[in-house]
Coordinates of C-alpha atoms in Angstrom, one line a residue:
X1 CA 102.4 72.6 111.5
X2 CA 105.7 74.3 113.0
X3 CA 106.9 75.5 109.5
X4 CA 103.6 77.2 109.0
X5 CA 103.4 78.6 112.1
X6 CA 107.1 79.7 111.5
X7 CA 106.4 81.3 108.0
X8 CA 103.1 82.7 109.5
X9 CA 105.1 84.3 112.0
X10 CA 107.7 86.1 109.3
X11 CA 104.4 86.8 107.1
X12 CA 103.4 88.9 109.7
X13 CA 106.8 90.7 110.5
X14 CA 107.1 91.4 107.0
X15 CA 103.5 92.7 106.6
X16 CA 104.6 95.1 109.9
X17 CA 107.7 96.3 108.6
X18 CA 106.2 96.7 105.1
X19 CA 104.0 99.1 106.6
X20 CA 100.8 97.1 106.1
X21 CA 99.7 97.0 109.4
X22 CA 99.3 101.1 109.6
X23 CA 98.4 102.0 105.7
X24 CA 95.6 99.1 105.4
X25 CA 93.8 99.6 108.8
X26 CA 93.8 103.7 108.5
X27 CA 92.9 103.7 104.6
X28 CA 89.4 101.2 105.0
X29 CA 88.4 102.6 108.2
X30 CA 88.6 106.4 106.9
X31 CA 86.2 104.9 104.1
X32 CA 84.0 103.2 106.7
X33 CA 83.7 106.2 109.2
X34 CA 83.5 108.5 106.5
X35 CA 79.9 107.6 105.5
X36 CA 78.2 108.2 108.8
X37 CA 80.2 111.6 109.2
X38 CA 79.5 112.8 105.9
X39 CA 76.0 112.1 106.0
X40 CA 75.4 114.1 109.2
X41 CA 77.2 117.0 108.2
X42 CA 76.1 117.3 104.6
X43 CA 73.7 119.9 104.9
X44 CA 76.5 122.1 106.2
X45 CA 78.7 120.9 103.2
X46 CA 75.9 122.2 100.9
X47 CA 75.7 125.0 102.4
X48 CA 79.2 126.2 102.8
X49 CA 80.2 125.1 99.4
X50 CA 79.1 128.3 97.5
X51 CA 77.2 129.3 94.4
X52 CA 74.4 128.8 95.5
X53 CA 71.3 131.4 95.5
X54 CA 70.4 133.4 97.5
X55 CA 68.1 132.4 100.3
X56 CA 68.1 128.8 98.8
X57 CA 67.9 125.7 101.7
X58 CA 68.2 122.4 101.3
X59 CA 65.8 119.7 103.6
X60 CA 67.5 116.3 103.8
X61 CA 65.5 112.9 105.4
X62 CA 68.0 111.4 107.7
X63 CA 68.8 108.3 107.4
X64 CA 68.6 105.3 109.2
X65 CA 71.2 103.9 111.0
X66 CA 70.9 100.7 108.7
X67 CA 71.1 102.9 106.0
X68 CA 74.4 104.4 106.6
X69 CA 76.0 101.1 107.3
X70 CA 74.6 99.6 104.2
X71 CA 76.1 102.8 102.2
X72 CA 79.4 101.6 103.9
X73 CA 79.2 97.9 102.7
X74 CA 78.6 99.8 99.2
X75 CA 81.6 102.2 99.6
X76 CA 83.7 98.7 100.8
X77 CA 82.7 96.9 97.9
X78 CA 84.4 99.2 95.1
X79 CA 87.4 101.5 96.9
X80 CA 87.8 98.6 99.6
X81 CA 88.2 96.0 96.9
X82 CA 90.6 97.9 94.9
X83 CA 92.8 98.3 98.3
X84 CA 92.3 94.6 99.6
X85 CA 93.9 93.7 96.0
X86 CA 96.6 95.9 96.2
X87 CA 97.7 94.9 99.7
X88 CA 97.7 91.3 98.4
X89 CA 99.0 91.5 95.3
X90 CA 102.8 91.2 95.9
X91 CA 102.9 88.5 99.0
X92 CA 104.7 86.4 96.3
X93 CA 105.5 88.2 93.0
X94 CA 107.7 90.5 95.8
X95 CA 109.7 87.2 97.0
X96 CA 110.0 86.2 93.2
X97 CA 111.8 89.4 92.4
X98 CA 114.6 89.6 95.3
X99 CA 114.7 86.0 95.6
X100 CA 113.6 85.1 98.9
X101 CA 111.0 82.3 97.6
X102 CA 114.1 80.2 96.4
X103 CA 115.2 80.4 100.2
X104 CA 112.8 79.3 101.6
X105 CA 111.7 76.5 99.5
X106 CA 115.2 75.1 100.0
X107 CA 113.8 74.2 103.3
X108 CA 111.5 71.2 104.4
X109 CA 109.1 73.4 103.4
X110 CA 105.8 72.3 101.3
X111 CA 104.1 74.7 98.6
X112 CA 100.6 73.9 100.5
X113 CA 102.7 75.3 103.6
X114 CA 104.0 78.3 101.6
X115 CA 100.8 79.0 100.4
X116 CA 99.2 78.7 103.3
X117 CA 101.0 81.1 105.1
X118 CA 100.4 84.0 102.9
X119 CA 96.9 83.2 102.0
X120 CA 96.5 83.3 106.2
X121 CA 98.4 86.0 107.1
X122 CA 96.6 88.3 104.0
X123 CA 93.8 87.3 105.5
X124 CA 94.3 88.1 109.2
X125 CA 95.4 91.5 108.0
X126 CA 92.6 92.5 105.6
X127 CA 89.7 90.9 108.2
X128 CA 91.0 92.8 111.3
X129 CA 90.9 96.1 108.9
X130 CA 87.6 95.5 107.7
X131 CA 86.5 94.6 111.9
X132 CA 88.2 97.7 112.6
X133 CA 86.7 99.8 110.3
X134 CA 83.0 98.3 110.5
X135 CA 83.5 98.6 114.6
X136 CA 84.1 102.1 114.4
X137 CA 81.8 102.9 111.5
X138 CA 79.1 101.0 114.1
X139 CA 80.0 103.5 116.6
X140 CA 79.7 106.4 115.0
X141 CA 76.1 105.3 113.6
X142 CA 75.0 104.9 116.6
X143 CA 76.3 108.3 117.8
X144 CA 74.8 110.3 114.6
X145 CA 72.1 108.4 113.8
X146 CA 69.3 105.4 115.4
X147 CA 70.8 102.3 116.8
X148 CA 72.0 99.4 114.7
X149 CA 71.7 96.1 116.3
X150 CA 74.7 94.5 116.6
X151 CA 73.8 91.2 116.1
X152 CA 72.6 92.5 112.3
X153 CA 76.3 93.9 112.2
X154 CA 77.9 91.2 113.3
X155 CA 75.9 89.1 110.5
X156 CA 76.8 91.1 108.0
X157 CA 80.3 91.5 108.5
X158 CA 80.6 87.6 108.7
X159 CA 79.0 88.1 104.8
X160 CA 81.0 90.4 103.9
X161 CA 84.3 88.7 104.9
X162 CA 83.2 85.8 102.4
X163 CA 83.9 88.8 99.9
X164 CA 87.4 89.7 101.2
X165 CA 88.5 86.0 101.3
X166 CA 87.4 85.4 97.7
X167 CA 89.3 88.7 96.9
X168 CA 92.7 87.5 98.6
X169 CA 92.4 83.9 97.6
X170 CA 92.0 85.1 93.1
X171 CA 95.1 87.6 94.1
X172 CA 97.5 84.9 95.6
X173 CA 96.3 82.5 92.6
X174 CA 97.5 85.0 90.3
X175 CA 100.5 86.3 92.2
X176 CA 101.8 82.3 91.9
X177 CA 101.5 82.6 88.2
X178 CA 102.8 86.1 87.5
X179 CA 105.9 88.1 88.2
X180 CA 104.9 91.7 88.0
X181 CA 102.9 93.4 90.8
X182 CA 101.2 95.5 88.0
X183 CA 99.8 92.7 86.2
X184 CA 98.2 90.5 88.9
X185 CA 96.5 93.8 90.1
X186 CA 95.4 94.5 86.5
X187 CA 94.4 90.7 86.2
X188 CA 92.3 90.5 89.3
X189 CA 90.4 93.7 89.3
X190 CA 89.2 93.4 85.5
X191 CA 88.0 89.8 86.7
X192 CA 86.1 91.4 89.5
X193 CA 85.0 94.4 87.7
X194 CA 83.5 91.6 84.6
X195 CA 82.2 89.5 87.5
X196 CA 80.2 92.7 88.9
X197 CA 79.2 93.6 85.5
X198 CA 78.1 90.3 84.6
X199 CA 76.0 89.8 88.2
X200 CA 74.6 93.3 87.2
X201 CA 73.8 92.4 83.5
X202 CA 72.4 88.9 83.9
X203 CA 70.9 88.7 87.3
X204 CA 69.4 85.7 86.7
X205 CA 72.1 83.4 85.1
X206 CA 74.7 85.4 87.8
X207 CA 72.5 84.5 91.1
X208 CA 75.7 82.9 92.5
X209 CA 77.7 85.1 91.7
X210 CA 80.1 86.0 94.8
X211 CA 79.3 89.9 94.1
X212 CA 75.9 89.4 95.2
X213 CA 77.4 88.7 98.5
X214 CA 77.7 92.4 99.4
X215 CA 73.9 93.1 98.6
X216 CA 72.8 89.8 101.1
X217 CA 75.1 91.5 104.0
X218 CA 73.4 94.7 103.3
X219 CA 70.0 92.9 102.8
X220 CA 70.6 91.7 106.7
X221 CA 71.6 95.4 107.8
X222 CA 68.2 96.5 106.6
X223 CA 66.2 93.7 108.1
X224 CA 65.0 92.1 104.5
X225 CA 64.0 88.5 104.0
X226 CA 66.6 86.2 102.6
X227 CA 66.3 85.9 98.8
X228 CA 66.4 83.0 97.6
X229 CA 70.1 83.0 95.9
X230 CA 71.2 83.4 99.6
X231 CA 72.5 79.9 100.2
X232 CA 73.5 79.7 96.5
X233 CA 75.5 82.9 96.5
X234 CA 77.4 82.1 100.2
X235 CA 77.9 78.1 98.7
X236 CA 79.7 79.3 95.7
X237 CA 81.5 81.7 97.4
X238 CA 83.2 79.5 99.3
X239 CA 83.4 76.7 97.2
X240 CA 85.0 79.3 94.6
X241 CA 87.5 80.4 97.0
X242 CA 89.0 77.0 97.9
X243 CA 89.1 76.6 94.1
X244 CA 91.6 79.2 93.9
X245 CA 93.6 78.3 97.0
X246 CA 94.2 75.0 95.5
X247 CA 94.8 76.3 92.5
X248 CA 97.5 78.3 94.0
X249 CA 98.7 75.5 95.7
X250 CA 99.1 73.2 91.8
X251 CA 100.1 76.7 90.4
X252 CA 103.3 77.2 92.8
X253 CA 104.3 74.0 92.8
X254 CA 104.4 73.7 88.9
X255 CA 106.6 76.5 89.2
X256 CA 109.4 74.6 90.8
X257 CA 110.7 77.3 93.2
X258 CA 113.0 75.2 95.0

């Protein structure tokens, strides 16, 4: 446990002086407070934009505050995903390249350690952006808009995390089997992207799939009735993340890094 917690530790110094801690946490909360602002002041966006004609007016319903948050889960789902990979990506293919991996593993150090301590700290850094972002996105619904329950947000954010840990455990697996930052991002979003496309196509042979997890978490927001994939969908995503976090694990260690 004390060469985790010691490779945990430089995880997260690296993370901090790689910038991570600032870029991540600013990037996904401007997404996530960007929904309720924009939707309160788009009549005014209309409006000032121009070209329109004259004496033209626009009426729009406002929304509820459930409504806005679930249009943040949306907006999370596709530019969130694409950052949560691109933070991950290079935990390892990084150390592959200048040659820190090799020491480190000359150390009593395990792969299920090394593994570990990335797959942990990725994590810690994307779930306190996301808790970040969803907080303030809360609080600014509840200033624009009707009042959210917070127990509803609280439930969907523990969804939605299932979503960011499936992410970050598929990138580490590939970033133990390739090199090249570019092709573990290209990798794992065309997976995603043919998993969502897939979930989309074949609803009904795809009822697992981990995508639908962002629909259930908005599902909650909106005060819906559990469908009856729920259990299925949160089972599988778990199940599937281990998978690759083992896989990771076997993946590194065939690599002989040390």
């Amino acid at each position: 446990m004390r060469n985790l917690y010691v490779l945990l530790k430089k995880e997260m110094m690296e993370s901090s002086k790689s910038g991570k801690w600032i870029w991540l946490p600013i990037a996904i909360i401007i997404i996530g407070i960007s929904q309720p602002i924009t939707n309160y002041y788009m009549p005014q966006i209309i409006e000032h934009a121009g070209n329109l004609p004259e004496g033209a007016s626009f009426t729009f319903p406002t929304p509820k505050g459930s409504e806005v948050m679930a249009g943040t889960l949306s907006q999370l789902g596709t530019i969130g995903t694409l950052l949560f990979v691109l933070a991950t990506m290079g935990v390892i293919s990084n150390e592959k390249s200048n040659g820190t991996i090799t020491l480190v593993m000359v150390r009593p150090v395990s792969p299920f350690q090394y593994v570990s301590s990335k797959w942990v700290g990725q994590l810690i850094i994307t779930l306190s952006s996301l808790f970040a972002s969803y907080l303030l996105t809360w609080y600014y619904t509840n200033l624009l808009f009707s009042s959210v329950d917070w127990v509803l947000v609280l439930e969907s954010l523990l969804i939605y995390s299932l979503w960011i840990v499936y992410i970050v455990s598929f990138t580490i697996w590939m970033g133990t089997i390739f090199k090249g930052n570019g092709a573990i991002a290209g990798i794992t979003i065309s997976f995603l992207a043919l998993l969502s496309l897939l979930t989309t196509l074949l609803p009904k042979f795809m009822a697992w799939s981990p995508v639908n997890v962002i629909e259930h978490a908005t599902n909650l927001l909106m005060r819906q009735p559990a469908q009856d994939d729920f259990l299925i969908t949160i089972s599988s995503t778990i199940v599937l993340s281990a998978i690759f976090f083992v896989s990771a694990v076997v993946s590194f260690k065939k690599a002989e890094h040390y």
